[in-house]
Short mmCIF file of C-alpha atoms in Angstrom, two decimals:
data_model
loop_
_atom_site.label_atom_id
_atom_site.label_comp_id
_atom_site.label_asym_id
_atom_site.label_seq_id
_atom_site.Cartn_x
_atom_site.Cartn_y
_atom_site.Cartn_z
CA PRO A 1 55.79 4.65 102.47
CA LYS A 2 52.75 2.76 101.17
CA GLN A 3 50.86 6.03 100.84
CA ILE A 4 53.29 7.45 98.32
CA GLU A 5 53.07 4.70 95.72
CA ASN A 6 50.56 6.77 93.69
CA GLY A 7 52.58 9.29 91.71
CA GLU A 8 49.49 11.42 91.02
CA THR A 9 49.05 12.40 94.66
CA ARG A 10 50.72 15.52 96.05
CA TYR A 11 51.97 15.79 99.60
CA LEU A 12 52.49 18.61 102.03
CA ILE A 13 55.79 18.37 103.89
CA GLN A 14 56.15 20.42 107.06
CA SER A 15 59.84 20.70 107.86
CA SER A 16 61.16 23.18 110.40
CA LEU A 17 57.99 25.24 110.23
CA GLN A 18 58.33 25.77 106.46
CA GLY A 19 55.53 24.33 104.28
CA ARG A 20 56.56 22.81 100.96
CA ASP A 21 54.53 21.02 98.31
CA ILE A 22 56.68 18.22 96.92
CA SER A 23 56.24 15.12 94.81
CA PRO A 24 56.73 11.57 96.12
CA GLU A 25 59.96 11.24 94.12
CA ILE A 26 61.51 14.26 95.82
CA TRP A 27 60.20 13.01 99.15
CA GLU A 28 62.07 9.71 98.67
CA LYS A 29 65.31 11.59 97.94
CA GLU A 30 64.87 13.80 100.98
CA ARG A 31 64.13 10.81 103.17
CA ALA A 32 67.36 9.14 102.04
CA ALA A 33 69.31 12.33 102.71
CA ALA A 34 67.68 12.63 106.14
CA LYS A 35 68.86 9.15 107.12
CA ALA A 36 72.45 10.11 106.36
CA GLN A 37 72.09 13.19 108.59
CA THR A 38 70.27 11.52 111.47
CA GLU A 39 73.31 11.36 113.72
CA THR A 40 74.20 14.98 113.07
CA ALA A 41 70.61 16.06 113.72
CA ASN A 42 70.43 14.20 117.04
CA GLN A 43 73.67 15.78 118.23
CA THR A 44 72.41 19.22 117.23
CA LYS A 45 69.11 18.77 119.10
CA LYS A 46 70.97 17.76 122.23
CA LEU A 47 73.18 20.80 121.89
CA LEU A 48 70.28 23.19 121.49
CA GLY A 49 68.11 21.55 124.11
CA ALA A 50 64.71 22.86 122.98
CA HIS A 51 62.82 22.62 119.70
CA GLU A 52 61.67 26.26 119.74
CA THR A 53 65.24 27.61 119.76
CA THR A 54 65.76 26.57 116.14
CA LYS A 55 64.18 29.79 114.90
CA THR A 56 66.98 31.84 116.52
CA LEU A 57 69.82 29.49 115.60
CA THR A 58 72.90 31.10 114.06
CA LEU A 59 75.22 29.57 111.51
CA LYS A 60 78.07 29.61 114.01
CA ASP A 61 76.23 26.96 116.03
CA VAL A 62 76.85 24.52 113.21
CA GLU A 63 80.59 24.75 113.66
CA VAL A 64 80.30 23.19 117.13
CA LEU A 65 79.45 19.86 115.51
CA GLY A 66 82.59 19.90 113.39
CA THR A 67 80.71 18.22 110.53
CA GLN A 68 80.99 20.98 107.94
CA THR A 69 83.89 22.92 106.51
CA GLU A 70 83.92 26.69 106.83
CA ASN A 71 82.75 27.18 103.22
CA GLU A 72 79.92 24.65 103.57
CA THR A 73 78.77 26.37 106.75
CA ASN A 74 78.71 29.82 105.18
CA ASP A 75 76.85 28.55 102.07
CA MET A 76 74.21 26.69 104.09
CA SER A 77 70.89 28.54 104.28
CA MET A 78 68.86 28.60 107.47
CA GLU A 79 66.05 26.74 105.73
CA LYS A 80 68.39 23.93 104.68
CA PHE A 81 70.00 23.76 108.11
CA ASN A 82 66.67 23.73 109.94
CA SER A 83 65.40 20.95 107.69
CA ILE A 84 67.78 18.47 109.36
CA LEU A 85 66.72 19.43 112.88
CA ASP A 86 63.05 18.52 113.01
CA ASP A 87 61.00 15.47 112.30
CA VAL A 88 59.22 15.51 108.97
CA ILE A 89 55.42 15.45 109.13
CA LEU A 90 53.63 13.87 106.16
CA VAL A 91 50.12 15.16 105.46
CA GLU A 92 48.30 13.79 102.43
CA THR A 93 46.37 16.30 100.32
CA GLU A 94 43.64 15.38 97.86
CA GLY A 95 43.80 18.38 95.51
CA ARG A 96 46.06 21.21 94.41
CA LEU A 97 47.85 22.89 97.31
CA LEU A 98 47.35 26.69 97.25
CA ASN A 99 49.03 28.01 100.40
CA THR A 100 50.08 27.16 103.94
CA GLU A 101 50.29 28.92 107.29
CA VAL A 102 52.34 27.29 110.05
CA PHE A 103 51.90 27.92 113.78
CA LYS A 104 53.56 26.42 116.85
CA HIS A 105 50.98 23.67 117.34
CA TYR A 106 48.91 23.87 114.15
CA MET A 107 49.29 24.11 110.43
CA ALA A 108 46.58 25.60 108.19
CA PHE A 109 46.64 24.84 104.50
CA THR A 110 44.27 25.62 101.62
CA GLU A 111 43.78 23.24 98.72
CA GLU A 112 41.57 23.18 95.64
CA ILE A 113 39.43 20.07 95.19
CA ASN A 114 37.24 19.88 92.07
CA GLY A 115 37.38 23.65 91.73
CA LYS A 116 36.32 24.34 95.33
CA GLU A 117 38.75 25.74 97.89
CA GLU A 118 38.91 24.11 101.31
CA VAL A 119 40.79 25.11 104.46
CA HIS A 120 42.27 22.25 106.49
CA ILE A 121 43.79 22.43 109.97
CA TYR A 122 46.49 19.97 111.00
CA ASN A 123 47.04 19.53 114.76
CA MET A 124 50.71 18.75 115.36
CA ARG A 125 50.01 17.31 118.79
CA THR A 126 47.23 14.90 117.83
CA MET A 127 48.51 14.50 114.23
CA LYS A 128 44.92 14.77 112.96
CA THR A 129 43.41 17.00 110.28
CA HIS A 130 39.96 18.59 110.11
CA THR A 131 38.23 20.81 107.56
CA VAL A 132 36.80 24.27 108.21
CA ALA A 133 33.13 23.99 107.23
CA GLN A 134 31.65 26.57 104.83
CA ASN A 135 27.94 27.18 104.28
CA GLU A 136 28.17 28.77 100.82
CA GLU A 137 28.11 26.94 97.48
CA LYS A 138 30.45 29.33 95.64
CA TYR A 139 33.15 31.30 97.43
CA PHE A 140 36.73 32.53 97.30
CA ILE A 141 39.22 32.07 100.16
CA ASP A 142 42.46 33.93 100.71
CA ARG A 143 44.89 34.30 103.57
CA ALA A 144 44.70 37.21 105.98
CA PRO A 145 47.73 38.37 108.03
CA ASN A 146 48.67 35.82 110.71
CA LEU A 147 51.58 37.39 112.58
CA THR A 148 51.61 35.44 115.86
CA PHE A 149 53.47 32.14 115.78
CA ASP A 150 52.26 30.86 119.16
CA ALA A 151 48.57 31.34 118.36
CA SER A 152 45.44 29.21 118.24
CA ASN A 153 43.50 31.59 115.95
CA PHE A 154 43.77 31.48 112.17
CA TYR A 155 42.60 34.52 110.15
CA TYR A 156 41.41 34.19 106.55
CA SER A 157 39.36 36.26 104.09
CA PHE A 158 36.18 34.92 102.55
CA SER A 159 34.08 36.28 99.67
CA THR A 160 31.02 35.08 97.73
CA PRO A 161 29.38 36.47 94.58
CA HIS A 162 26.67 38.18 96.68
CA ILE A 163 28.55 39.12 99.88
CA PRO A 164 31.61 41.44 100.05
CA ASP A 165 34.95 40.34 101.50
CA ARG A 166 34.86 39.24 105.11
CA THR A 167 37.68 38.31 107.48
CA PHE A 168 37.07 35.36 109.79
CA ARG A 169 38.88 34.39 112.98
CA TYR A 170 38.92 30.62 113.35
CA ASN A 171 39.94 28.98 116.63
CA MET A 172 41.84 25.90 115.52
CA GLY A 173 41.48 24.18 118.89
CA LEU A 174 37.80 24.88 119.60
CA ARG A 175 36.86 24.69 115.91
CA LYS A 176 34.74 27.82 116.12
CA GLN A 177 34.86 30.93 113.97
CA GLU A 178 33.46 34.45 113.87
CA ALA A 179 33.49 37.28 111.35
CA VAL A 180 35.68 40.15 112.55
CA TYR A 181 35.56 42.41 109.48
CA MET A 182 33.45 43.04 106.37
CA GLU A 183 34.30 45.28 103.41
CA GLN A 184 32.17 48.40 103.60
CA CYS A 185 29.89 49.15 100.64
CA PRO A 186 27.74 52.18 101.60
CA GLY A 187 24.07 51.78 100.72
CA LEU A 188 24.39 48.08 99.89
CA ASP A 189 21.83 45.76 101.48
CA ILE A 190 23.32 42.29 101.01
CA THR A 191 20.05 40.61 102.02
CA ARG A 192 18.56 41.67 98.67
CA TYR A 193 20.98 39.51 96.67
CA THR A 194 21.43 35.77 96.40
CA THR A 195 23.21 33.08 94.43
CA GLU A 196 21.65 29.90 93.09
CA ALA A 197 23.34 26.83 91.64
CA VAL A 198 21.62 25.06 88.74
CA THR A 199 22.68 22.50 86.15
CA LEU A 200 21.80 22.59 82.46
CA PRO A 201 22.32 19.70 80.01
CA ALA A 202 24.81 19.81 77.17
CA ARG A 203 24.09 18.11 73.84
CA ASP A 204 25.95 14.97 74.95
CA GLY A 205 23.95 14.78 78.18
CA THR A 206 26.68 16.16 80.48
CA ALA A 207 25.30 18.34 83.28
CA ILE A 208 26.88 21.81 83.11
CA PRO A 209 26.84 23.68 86.45
CA VAL A 210 25.74 27.31 86.28
CA THR A 211 25.79 29.84 89.13
CA LEU A 212 23.06 32.51 89.06
CA PHE A 213 23.51 35.81 90.90
CA TYR A 214 20.58 38.23 91.10
CA ASN A 215 18.55 40.73 93.10
CA LYS A 216 15.65 38.83 94.65
CA SER A 217 13.28 41.80 94.59
CA GLU A 218 13.99 42.62 90.91
CA PHE A 219 13.88 39.07 89.55
CA THR A 220 11.04 38.55 87.03
CA GLU A 221 10.35 36.42 83.97
CA LYS A 222 11.50 39.36 81.85
CA SER A 223 14.90 39.61 83.58
CA PRO A 224 17.68 39.35 80.97
CA VAL A 225 20.48 36.87 81.63
CA ILE A 226 24.13 37.81 81.16
CA LEU A 227 26.39 34.80 80.68
CA SER A 228 29.77 35.87 82.06
CA LEU A 229 32.68 33.90 80.64
CA SER A 230 36.01 33.98 82.47
CA ASP A 231 39.35 33.47 80.78
CA ALA A 232 40.59 29.88 81.02
CA LEU A 233 44.23 30.94 80.66
CA SER A 234 44.24 32.35 84.19
CA ASP A 235 43.46 31.01 87.65
CA ALA A 236 41.38 34.05 88.44
CA LYS A 237 38.34 33.48 90.71
CA GLU A 238 36.08 36.29 89.50
CA THR A 239 33.08 34.00 89.52
CA GLN A 240 33.46 33.31 93.25
CA LYS A 241 34.24 36.86 94.41
CA PHE A 242 31.93 39.80 95.04
CA ASN A 243 32.07 42.46 92.32
CA HIS A 244 30.51 45.76 93.33
CA GLU A 245 30.45 46.89 89.69
CA LEU A 246 27.63 44.41 89.02
CA VAL A 247 25.24 45.89 91.59
CA SER A 248 23.97 48.48 89.12
CA LEU A 249 23.05 45.71 86.67
CA LEU A 250 21.36 43.54 89.31
CA ASP A 251 19.28 46.46 90.59
CA ARG A 252 17.95 46.88 87.05
CA GLY A 253 16.77 43.29 86.94
CA PHE A 254 19.71 41.59 85.21
CA ILE A 255 20.71 38.05 86.19
CA MET A 256 24.43 37.29 86.19
CA ALA A 257 25.02 33.68 85.17
CA TYR A 258 28.43 32.04 85.42
CA PRO A 259 28.52 28.92 83.17
CA HIS A 260 31.15 26.49 84.44
CA ILE A 261 31.57 24.87 81.04
CA ARG A 262 34.13 22.21 80.28
CA GLY A 263 37.49 23.82 79.62
CA SER A 264 37.10 26.36 82.44
CA ARG A 265 39.25 26.12 85.55
CA ASP A 266 36.60 26.78 88.19
CA CYS A 267 35.60 23.10 88.52
CA GLY A 268 39.03 21.55 88.81
CA GLU A 269 41.82 20.39 86.52
CA GLN A 270 40.01 17.32 85.19
CA TRP A 271 37.01 19.44 84.15
CA PHE A 272 39.43 21.80 82.40
CA THR A 273 41.02 19.02 80.33
CA LEU A 274 37.59 17.94 79.05
CA GLY A 275 37.36 21.19 77.08
CA ALA A 276 40.99 21.95 76.24
CA ARG A 277 43.39 21.15 73.40
CA GLU A 278 41.75 18.76 70.90
CA ARG A 279 38.54 18.98 72.98
CA LYS A 280 38.27 22.76 72.67
CA PRO A 281 35.18 22.50 70.40
CA THR A 282 33.42 20.86 73.37
CA GLN A 283 33.81 24.08 75.35
CA ILE A 284 32.31 26.11 72.50
CA ASN A 285 29.38 23.69 72.20
CA ASP A 286 28.80 23.83 75.97
CA LEU A 287 28.49 27.61 75.84
CA VAL A 288 25.96 27.42 73.01
CA ASP A 289 23.99 24.66 74.77
CA VAL A 290 23.82 26.60 78.06
CA ALA A 291 22.49 29.68 76.25
CA LYS A 292 19.84 27.61 74.49
CA GLU A 293 18.78 25.90 77.72
CA VAL A 294 18.40 29.27 79.46
CA LEU A 295 15.80 30.10 76.81
CA ASN A 296 14.21 26.63 76.66
CA CYS A 297 13.84 26.39 80.45
CA GLU A 298 12.34 29.90 80.47
CA ILE A 299 14.90 31.19 82.95
CA SER A 300 14.88 34.24 80.70
CA LYS A 301 13.73 35.34 77.27
CA THR A 302 16.91 37.31 76.60
CA VAL A 303 20.50 36.03 76.74
CA CYS A 304 23.58 38.23 76.54
CA LEU A 305 27.24 37.23 76.69
CA LEU A 306 30.13 38.92 78.46
CA ALA A 307 33.68 37.66 77.78
CA SER A 308 37.07 39.05 78.72
CA GLY A 309 40.55 37.82 77.88
CA PRO A 310 42.14 35.89 74.99
CA SER A 311 40.75 32.43 75.71
CA ALA A 312 37.25 33.59 76.68
CA CYS A 313 36.92 35.73 73.54
CA VAL A 314 38.01 32.86 71.28
CA THR A 315 35.24 30.71 72.77
CA ALA A 316 32.65 33.49 72.64
CA ALA A 317 33.46 34.57 69.06
CA ALA A 318 33.42 30.94 67.88
CA ALA A 319 29.98 30.54 69.48
CA LEU A 320 28.85 33.69 67.68
CA ASN A 321 29.94 32.23 64.33
CA SER A 322 28.02 29.00 64.92
CA GLU A 323 24.88 30.71 66.31
CA PRO A 324 24.72 34.28 64.92
CA ALA A 325 21.14 34.86 66.15
CA LEU A 326 21.24 33.15 69.57
CA PHE A 327 22.48 36.02 71.73
CA HIS A 328 20.81 39.40 72.04
CA THR A 329 24.04 41.26 72.82
CA MET A 330 27.68 40.24 73.11
CA CYS A 331 30.51 42.22 74.73
CA LEU A 332 34.07 41.04 74.07
CA SER A 333 37.03 42.80 75.67
CA ASP A 334 40.82 42.42 75.33
CA GLY A 335 40.43 39.34 73.20
CA VAL A 336 42.10 37.21 70.56
CA TYR A 337 40.13 36.39 67.41
CA SER A 338 42.71 35.14 64.91
CA LEU A 339 43.95 32.31 67.09
CA LEU A 340 46.35 30.77 64.57
CA GLU A 341 48.13 34.06 63.96
CA TYR A 342 48.27 34.79 67.69
CA LEU A 343 49.87 31.43 68.54
CA GLU A 344 52.39 31.73 65.73
CA LYS A 345 53.66 34.93 67.35
CA ASP A 346 53.26 34.20 71.05
CA GLU A 347 53.00 30.49 71.83
CA THR A 348 53.73 29.61 75.48
CA ASP A 349 53.43 26.59 77.74
CA THR A 350 50.13 28.00 78.99
CA THR A 351 48.64 28.32 75.50
CA LYS A 352 49.86 24.81 74.66
CA LYS A 353 47.97 23.49 77.66
CA GLU A 354 44.84 25.35 76.56
CA PHE A 355 44.91 24.93 72.76
CA GLY A 356 47.73 22.48 72.06
CA PRO A 357 50.99 23.09 70.12
CA ILE A 358 50.36 24.86 66.83
CA SER A 359 53.34 23.04 65.26
CA ASP A 360 51.42 19.76 65.58
CA LYS A 361 49.33 19.29 62.41
CA GLU A 362 46.52 17.53 64.28
CA PHE A 363 46.10 20.43 66.70
CA PHE A 364 46.54 22.98 63.89
CA ASP A 365 43.70 21.39 61.92
CA THR A 366 41.48 21.42 65.02
CA MET A 367 42.19 25.11 65.66
CA ARG A 368 41.53 25.93 62.02
CA VAL A 369 37.99 24.54 62.38
CA TYR A 370 36.94 26.84 65.25
CA ASP A 371 39.27 29.85 64.77
CA PRO A 372 36.80 32.81 64.86
CA TYR A 373 38.56 34.87 62.19
CA TRP A 374 38.67 32.07 59.61
CA ASN A 375 35.16 30.70 60.13
CA MET A 376 32.59 33.38 59.32
CA ALA A 377 30.54 31.49 56.75
CA GLY A 378 27.35 31.76 58.78
CA ILE A 379 27.90 35.26 60.14
CA LYS A 380 26.12 36.90 57.18
CA ASP A 381 22.79 36.48 59.01
CA LEU A 382 24.08 38.06 62.23
CA ASN A 383 21.29 39.15 64.56
CA THR A 384 23.41 39.81 67.64
CA ASP A 385 24.64 43.26 68.62
CA VAL A 386 28.40 43.07 69.21
CA LEU A 387 30.65 45.37 71.21
CA ILE A 388 34.41 44.86 70.80
CA LEU A 389 36.68 46.52 73.37
CA ALA A 390 40.48 46.83 73.10
CA ASP A 391 42.68 47.96 76.01
CA GLY A 392 45.19 49.88 73.91
CA LYS A 393 47.87 47.19 73.85
CA GLU A 394 49.31 46.57 70.41
CA GLU A 395 48.23 42.92 70.05
CA SER A 396 44.76 43.57 71.47
CA VAL A 397 44.18 46.55 69.17
CA TYR A 398 45.46 44.68 66.10
CA GLN A 399 43.34 41.58 66.76
CA SER A 400 40.21 43.58 67.57
CA ARG A 401 40.40 45.92 64.57
CA LYS A 402 41.07 43.03 62.21
CA PHE A 403 38.11 41.02 63.57
CA VAL A 404 35.69 43.99 63.47
CA ALA A 405 36.66 44.82 59.88
CA LYS A 406 36.07 41.27 58.65
CA LEU A 407 32.89 40.98 60.70
CA ARG A 408 31.43 44.08 59.05
CA ASP A 409 32.48 42.84 55.60
CA ASN A 410 30.73 39.49 56.06
CA VAL A 411 27.44 40.64 57.62
CA GLN A 412 24.81 41.09 54.91
CA ASN A 413 21.93 42.63 56.85
CA ASP A 414 21.18 45.64 59.03
CA ASN A 415 19.78 43.75 62.02
CA ALA A 416 22.82 44.10 64.26
CA PHE A 417 25.11 46.84 65.54
CA ILE A 418 28.86 46.16 65.48
CA VAL A 419 30.55 48.69 67.77
CA TYR A 420 34.29 49.05 68.37
CA HIS A 421 35.69 50.98 71.32
CA GLU A 422 39.39 51.44 71.99
CA THR A 423 40.63 52.55 75.40
CA VAL A 424 44.00 54.24 75.77
CA ASP A 425 45.40 55.06 79.22
CA GLU A 426 41.93 54.87 80.75
CA PRO A 427 41.32 53.41 84.23
CA GLU A 428 39.97 49.88 84.24
CA HIS A 429 36.69 50.92 85.87
CA GLU A 430 35.96 53.29 82.96
CA ASN A 431 36.21 50.35 80.58
CA SER A 432 33.73 48.46 82.78
CA CYS A 433 31.39 51.46 82.85
CA PHE A 434 31.34 51.64 79.06
CA LYS A 435 30.68 47.91 78.79
CA TYR A 436 27.86 47.79 81.35
CA SER A 437 26.21 51.00 80.13
CA TYR A 438 26.20 49.53 76.61
CA LEU A 439 24.40 46.43 77.91
CA ILE A 440 21.83 48.48 79.84
CA ASN A 441 21.03 50.77 76.92
CA ASN A 442 21.01 47.97 74.39
CA ILE A 443 18.56 45.85 76.39
CA PHE A 444 16.14 48.53 77.53
CA ASN A 445 16.45 51.30 74.92
CA ARG A 446 17.31 49.47 71.71
CA VAL A 447 14.74 49.67 68.89
CA GLN A 448 13.04 46.26 68.67
CA LYS A 449 14.80 43.92 66.25
CA ASP A 450 12.83 42.56 63.30
#
């Protein structure tokens, strides 16, 4: 009971082999209800005789106790009935619980701590928990099929930016694991690629983590850097997973750089809040600062930007307005550019968490300052080639066309290309091909800018 005084902590409750993530308040209510049902539960256990038989229990067995009416018995679900049969096991978790897998003697659960996923194994016999060690800095973990209840092996999938998906078999008792499967990519030599974690300073001194992904044999001082910005409105883990579409870029000498700027979700919830809502301008500044530091630290002499999704494109386009000559090339796909208009039409709980409620004047005024469509005062000196992609959806097409038209009206020189491409009923990989081929041709075949 002393452990659940902190309302910010989440707990994993294992009840009748069903994992549930509940708050301390709900736990208190369930504990009170469990006390009232203790006598009934003890009688039921004596009747059944063995713990393992609960998984084959029928609703008719409840009638033997004579504690429920016929209607209550028929309405009772197996999950609710089983919850009164077994002892409740309390396992404290430090981060956000992602998933669970329950076995006869073990329970495996994955949680996210500061943006990093960790697999923990709880031993029901010793009542102790240990963590499955990982050797990689950036990775993505997902569950693999675990179909045997009475098993000591736990299967899970594991992917990094430079290694395709692998399936591991982890012995929960011996604490040893081995890879049993790897996604096949013909002709791919994974030893040629690597990831590297660096930190670059923001203007306020905060260290911004950046993950670099490149081909070791093609890496030179002339290698162009592509800053890849993921959409903060989703929990996608593209930056931790292997993407075979990038191999063609890496083999040409490109460096993929994933800036984990404040306001992104890949470093945990607290890091996200530092660049969301009224602090959204901080996220935009972080992106600009990372790009400048890539040039100042001589990681590369050329910086490009790749952004996909509503939130990512708002950040990228706002950075373009503030620094129209910083990036060599920018590719924006399926984005939102008139943020105020977009939120007036389609405001959700998710957008409120990211940008704040548009009905609040304080948040409205903050959005008005960085809204890409309404802040093009400095774009007249644009020296960045821009590619705008729309996926054919009505809102995406409307936003993209409107932004491109105003962009072209405001630019007062001929130093930059502004290209618009609209895809209708085309496979997703064709959109990627167009985007990456544009980057390749623009970097290596573009006439030198003045």
